[in-house]
Short mmCIF file of C-alpha atoms in Angstrom, two decimals:
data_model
loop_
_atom_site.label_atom_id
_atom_site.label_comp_id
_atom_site.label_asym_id
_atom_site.label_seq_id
_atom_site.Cartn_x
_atom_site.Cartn_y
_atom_site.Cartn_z
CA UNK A 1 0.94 -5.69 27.82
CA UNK A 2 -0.96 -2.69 26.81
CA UNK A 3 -1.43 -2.51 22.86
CA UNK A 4 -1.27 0.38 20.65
CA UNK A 5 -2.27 -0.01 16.94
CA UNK A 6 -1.44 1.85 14.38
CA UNK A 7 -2.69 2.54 10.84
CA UNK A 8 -0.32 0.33 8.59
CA UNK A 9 1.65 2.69 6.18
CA UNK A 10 3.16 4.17 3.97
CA UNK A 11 0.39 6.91 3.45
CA UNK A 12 1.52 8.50 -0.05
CA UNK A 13 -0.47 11.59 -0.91
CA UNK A 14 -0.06 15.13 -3.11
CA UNK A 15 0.79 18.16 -1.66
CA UNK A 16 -2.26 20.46 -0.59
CA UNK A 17 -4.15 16.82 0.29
CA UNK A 18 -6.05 15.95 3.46
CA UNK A 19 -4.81 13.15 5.53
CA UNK A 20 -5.93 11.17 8.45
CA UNK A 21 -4.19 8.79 10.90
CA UNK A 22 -6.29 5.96 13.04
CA UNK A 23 -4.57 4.83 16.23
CA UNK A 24 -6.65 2.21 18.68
CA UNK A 25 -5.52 1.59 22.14
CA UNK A 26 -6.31 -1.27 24.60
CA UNK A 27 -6.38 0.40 27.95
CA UNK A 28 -9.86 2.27 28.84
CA UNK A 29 -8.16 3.82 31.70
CA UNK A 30 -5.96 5.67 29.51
CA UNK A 31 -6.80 9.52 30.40
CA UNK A 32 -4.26 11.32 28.01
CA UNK A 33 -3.02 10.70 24.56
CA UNK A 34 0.15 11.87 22.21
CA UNK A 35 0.70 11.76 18.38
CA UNK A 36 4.45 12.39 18.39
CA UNK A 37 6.44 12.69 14.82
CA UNK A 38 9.75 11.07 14.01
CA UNK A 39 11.74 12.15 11.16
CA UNK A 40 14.17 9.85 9.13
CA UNK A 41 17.23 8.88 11.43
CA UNK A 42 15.66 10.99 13.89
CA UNK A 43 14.24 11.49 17.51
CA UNK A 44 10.78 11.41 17.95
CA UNK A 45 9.40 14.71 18.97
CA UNK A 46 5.74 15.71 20.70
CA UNK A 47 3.54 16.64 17.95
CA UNK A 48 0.36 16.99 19.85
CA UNK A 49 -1.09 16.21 23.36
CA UNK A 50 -5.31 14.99 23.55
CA UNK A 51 -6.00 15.03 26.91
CA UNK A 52 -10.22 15.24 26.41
CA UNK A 53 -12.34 15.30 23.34
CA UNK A 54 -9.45 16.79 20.85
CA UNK A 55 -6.79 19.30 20.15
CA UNK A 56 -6.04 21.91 16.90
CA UNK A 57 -3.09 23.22 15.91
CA UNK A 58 -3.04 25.28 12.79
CA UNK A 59 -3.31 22.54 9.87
CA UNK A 60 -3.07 19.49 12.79
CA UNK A 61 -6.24 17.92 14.25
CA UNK A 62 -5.86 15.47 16.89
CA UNK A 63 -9.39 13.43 17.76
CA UNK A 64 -10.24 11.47 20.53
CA UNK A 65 -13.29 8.76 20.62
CA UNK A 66 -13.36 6.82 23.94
CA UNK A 67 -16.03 5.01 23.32
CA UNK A 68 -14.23 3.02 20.38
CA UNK A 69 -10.75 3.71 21.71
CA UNK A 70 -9.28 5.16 19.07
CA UNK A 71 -7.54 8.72 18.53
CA UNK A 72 -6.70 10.32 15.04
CA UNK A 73 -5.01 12.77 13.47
CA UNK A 74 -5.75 14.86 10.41
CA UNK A 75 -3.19 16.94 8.39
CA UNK A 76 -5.25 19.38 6.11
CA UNK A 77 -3.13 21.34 3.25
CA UNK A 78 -0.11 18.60 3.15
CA UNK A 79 3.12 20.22 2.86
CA UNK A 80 6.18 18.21 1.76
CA UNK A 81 7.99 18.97 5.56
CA UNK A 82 5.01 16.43 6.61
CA UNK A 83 6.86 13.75 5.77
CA UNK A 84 7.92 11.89 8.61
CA UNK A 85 6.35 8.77 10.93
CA UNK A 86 3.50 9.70 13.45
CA UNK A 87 3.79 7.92 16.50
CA UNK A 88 1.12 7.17 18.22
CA UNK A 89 1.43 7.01 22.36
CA UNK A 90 -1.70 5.85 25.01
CA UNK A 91 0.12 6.22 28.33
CA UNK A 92 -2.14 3.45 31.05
CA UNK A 93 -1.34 4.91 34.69
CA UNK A 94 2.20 4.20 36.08
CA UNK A 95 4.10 2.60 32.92
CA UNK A 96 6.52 4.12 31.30
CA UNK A 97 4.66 5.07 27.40
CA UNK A 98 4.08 2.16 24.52
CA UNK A 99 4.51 3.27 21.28
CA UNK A 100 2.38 2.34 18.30
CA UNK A 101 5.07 1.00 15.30
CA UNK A 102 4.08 4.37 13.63
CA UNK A 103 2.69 5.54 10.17
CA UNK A 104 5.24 6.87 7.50
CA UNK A 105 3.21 10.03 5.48
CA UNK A 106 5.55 10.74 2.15
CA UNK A 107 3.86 14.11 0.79
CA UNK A 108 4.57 13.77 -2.72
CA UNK A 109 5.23 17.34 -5.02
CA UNK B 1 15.78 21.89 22.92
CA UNK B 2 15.86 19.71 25.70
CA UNK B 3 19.17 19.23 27.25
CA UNK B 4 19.68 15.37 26.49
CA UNK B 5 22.70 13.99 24.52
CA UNK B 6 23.35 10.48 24.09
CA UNK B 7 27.29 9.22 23.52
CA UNK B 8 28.60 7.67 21.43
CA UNK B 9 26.33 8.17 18.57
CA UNK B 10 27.65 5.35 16.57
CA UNK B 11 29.26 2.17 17.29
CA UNK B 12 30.31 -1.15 15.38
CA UNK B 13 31.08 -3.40 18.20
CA UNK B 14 31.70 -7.37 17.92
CA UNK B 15 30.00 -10.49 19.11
CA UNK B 16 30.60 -10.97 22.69
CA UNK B 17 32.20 -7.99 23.88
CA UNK B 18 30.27 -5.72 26.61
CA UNK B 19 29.10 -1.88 25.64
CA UNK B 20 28.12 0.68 27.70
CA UNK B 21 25.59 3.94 26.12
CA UNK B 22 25.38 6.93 27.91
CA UNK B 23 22.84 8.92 28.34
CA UNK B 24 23.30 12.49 30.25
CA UNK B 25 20.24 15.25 30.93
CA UNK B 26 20.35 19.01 31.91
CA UNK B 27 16.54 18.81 32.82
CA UNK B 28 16.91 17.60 36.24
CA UNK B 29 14.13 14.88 34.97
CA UNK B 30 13.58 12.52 37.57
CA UNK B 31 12.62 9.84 35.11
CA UNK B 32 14.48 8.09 31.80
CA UNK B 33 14.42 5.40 29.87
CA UNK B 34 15.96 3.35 27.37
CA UNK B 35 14.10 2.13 24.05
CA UNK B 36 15.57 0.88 20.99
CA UNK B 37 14.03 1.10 17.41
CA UNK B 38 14.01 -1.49 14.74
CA UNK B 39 11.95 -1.80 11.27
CA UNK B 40 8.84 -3.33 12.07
CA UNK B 41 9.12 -3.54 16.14
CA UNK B 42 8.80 0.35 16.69
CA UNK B 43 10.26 2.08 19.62
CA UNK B 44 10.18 -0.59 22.38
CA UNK B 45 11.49 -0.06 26.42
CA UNK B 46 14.31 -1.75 27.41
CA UNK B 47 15.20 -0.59 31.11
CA UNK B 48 13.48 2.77 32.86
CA UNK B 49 14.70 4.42 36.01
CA UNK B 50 12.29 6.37 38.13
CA UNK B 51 14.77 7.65 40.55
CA UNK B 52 18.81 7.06 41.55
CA UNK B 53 19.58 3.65 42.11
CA UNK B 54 15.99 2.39 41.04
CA UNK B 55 15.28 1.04 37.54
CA UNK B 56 13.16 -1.37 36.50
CA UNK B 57 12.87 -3.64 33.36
CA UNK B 58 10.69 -2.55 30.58
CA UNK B 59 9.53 -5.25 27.54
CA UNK B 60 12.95 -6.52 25.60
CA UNK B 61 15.23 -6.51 28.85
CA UNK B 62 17.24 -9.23 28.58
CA UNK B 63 20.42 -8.94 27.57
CA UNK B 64 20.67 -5.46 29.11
CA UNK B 65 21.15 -4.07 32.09
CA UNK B 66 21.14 -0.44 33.38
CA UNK B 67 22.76 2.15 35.79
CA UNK B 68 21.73 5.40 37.25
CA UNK B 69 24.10 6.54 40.17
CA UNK B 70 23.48 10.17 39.62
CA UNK B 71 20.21 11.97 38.50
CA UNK B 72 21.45 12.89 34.99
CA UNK B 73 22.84 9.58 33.92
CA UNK B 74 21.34 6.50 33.10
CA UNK B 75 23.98 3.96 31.54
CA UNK B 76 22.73 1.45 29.36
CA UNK B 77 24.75 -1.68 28.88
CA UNK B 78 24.97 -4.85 26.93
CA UNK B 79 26.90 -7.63 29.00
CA UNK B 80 27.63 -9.73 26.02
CA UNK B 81 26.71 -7.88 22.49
CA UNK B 82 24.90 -9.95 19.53
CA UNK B 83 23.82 -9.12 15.81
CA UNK B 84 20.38 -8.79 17.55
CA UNK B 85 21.32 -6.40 19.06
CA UNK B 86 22.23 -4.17 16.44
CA UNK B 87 19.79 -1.31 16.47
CA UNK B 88 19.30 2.72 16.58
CA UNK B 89 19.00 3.17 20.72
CA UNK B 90 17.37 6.29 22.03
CA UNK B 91 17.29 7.38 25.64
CA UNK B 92 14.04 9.71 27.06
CA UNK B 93 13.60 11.54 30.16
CA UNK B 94 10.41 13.00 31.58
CA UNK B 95 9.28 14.78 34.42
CA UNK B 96 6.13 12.79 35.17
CA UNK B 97 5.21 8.98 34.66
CA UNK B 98 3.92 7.97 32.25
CA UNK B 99 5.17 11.14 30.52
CA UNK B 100 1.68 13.14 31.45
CA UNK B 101 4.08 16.02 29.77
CA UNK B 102 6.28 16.06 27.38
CA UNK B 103 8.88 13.25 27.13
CA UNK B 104 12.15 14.47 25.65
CA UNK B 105 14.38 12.42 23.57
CA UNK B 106 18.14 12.42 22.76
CA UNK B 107 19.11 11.64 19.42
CA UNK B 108 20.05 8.37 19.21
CA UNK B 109 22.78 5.92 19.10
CA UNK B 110 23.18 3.47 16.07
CA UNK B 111 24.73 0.27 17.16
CA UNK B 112 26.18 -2.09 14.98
CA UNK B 113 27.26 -5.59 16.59
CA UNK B 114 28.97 -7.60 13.64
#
């Protein structure tokens, strides 16, 4: 079974702080990468695709590293609508899409 | 959004008896799945279906089975329900496998087995 790791959390930070999530995944052949966010009693909803060496979005940076496996995601300015769990997703060819267990991010006032 | 509902959204069931969650798309997606979510565990696949009358078993099948006669259906049931079963149940469709685009979620269905 193909692994996805995620950063343990919760993450607990001020508004207006930087923040940065670390997800490692097992499968080199992976080619294209998701950070998708969940709110509480929610569905989880695409966030941000990677598909090479990283993707911006306003405040959102999503990094990938092959060579260690890992992608991130940074959340400059933290609002308090950041709260919510960031999933992390690695799809590996023909499977359906593990999950990571998610990070939780409270944005505190 | 995506055209994806999920019915019922809640349900307290009891031990034994046999439920069936629905899950119905507007997308014309020819792929969907079935995870369920618990504290701890994640979002983990219970049954996909990659086309009408073909499914196949993801990580925590047992206990489940599935059903997709038509293209925007995929019926998720529990032959015999237990308390470990109790858990918020989401259904996801996608165009591509493994969801090279977006993957679409409905909204969930909290089960409660008691």
């Amino acid at each position: 079974r193909k692994e996805v790791e995620q950063d343990p959390g919760p993450f607990n930070v001020p508004e207006g702080a930087t923040v940065a999530f670390n997800c490692t995944y097992s499968n080199s052949a992976s080619q294209s990468f998701f950070w998708y966010r969940q709110d509480c009693r929610k569905e989880p909803k695409l966030l941000m695709s990677v598909y090479s060496s990283g993707n911006e979005d306003g405040r959102f940076t999503a990094q990938l590293n092959r060579a260690s496996q890992y992608i991130s995601l940074l959340i400059r300015d933290s609002k308090l609508s950041d709260s919510a769990t960031y999933l992390c997703v690695a799809p590996d060819g023909n499977t359906p899409l593990v999950f990571g267990k998610g990070t939780r991010l409270s944005v505190i006032a | 959004d995506a055209g994806i509902t999920q019915s019922p959204r809640h349900k307290v069931t009891e031990t034994g008896t046999p439920v069936t969650l629905r899950c119905h798309q507007t997308e014309n997606h020819r792929y969907m799945y079935w995870y369920r979510q618990d504290p701890g565990h994640g979002l983990r696949l219970i049954h996909y279906s990659y086309g009408v009358k073909d499914t196949d078993k993801g990580e925590v099948s047992d206990g489940y089975s599935v059903s997709r006669s038509k293209t925007e259906d995929f019926l998720l049931t529990l032959e015999s329900a237990t308390s470990s079963q109790t858990s918020v149940y989401f259904c996801a469709i996608s165009e591509t496998i493994p969801m090279n685009t977006e993957a679409f979620f409905g909204q969930g269905t909290r089960l409660t087995v008691v």
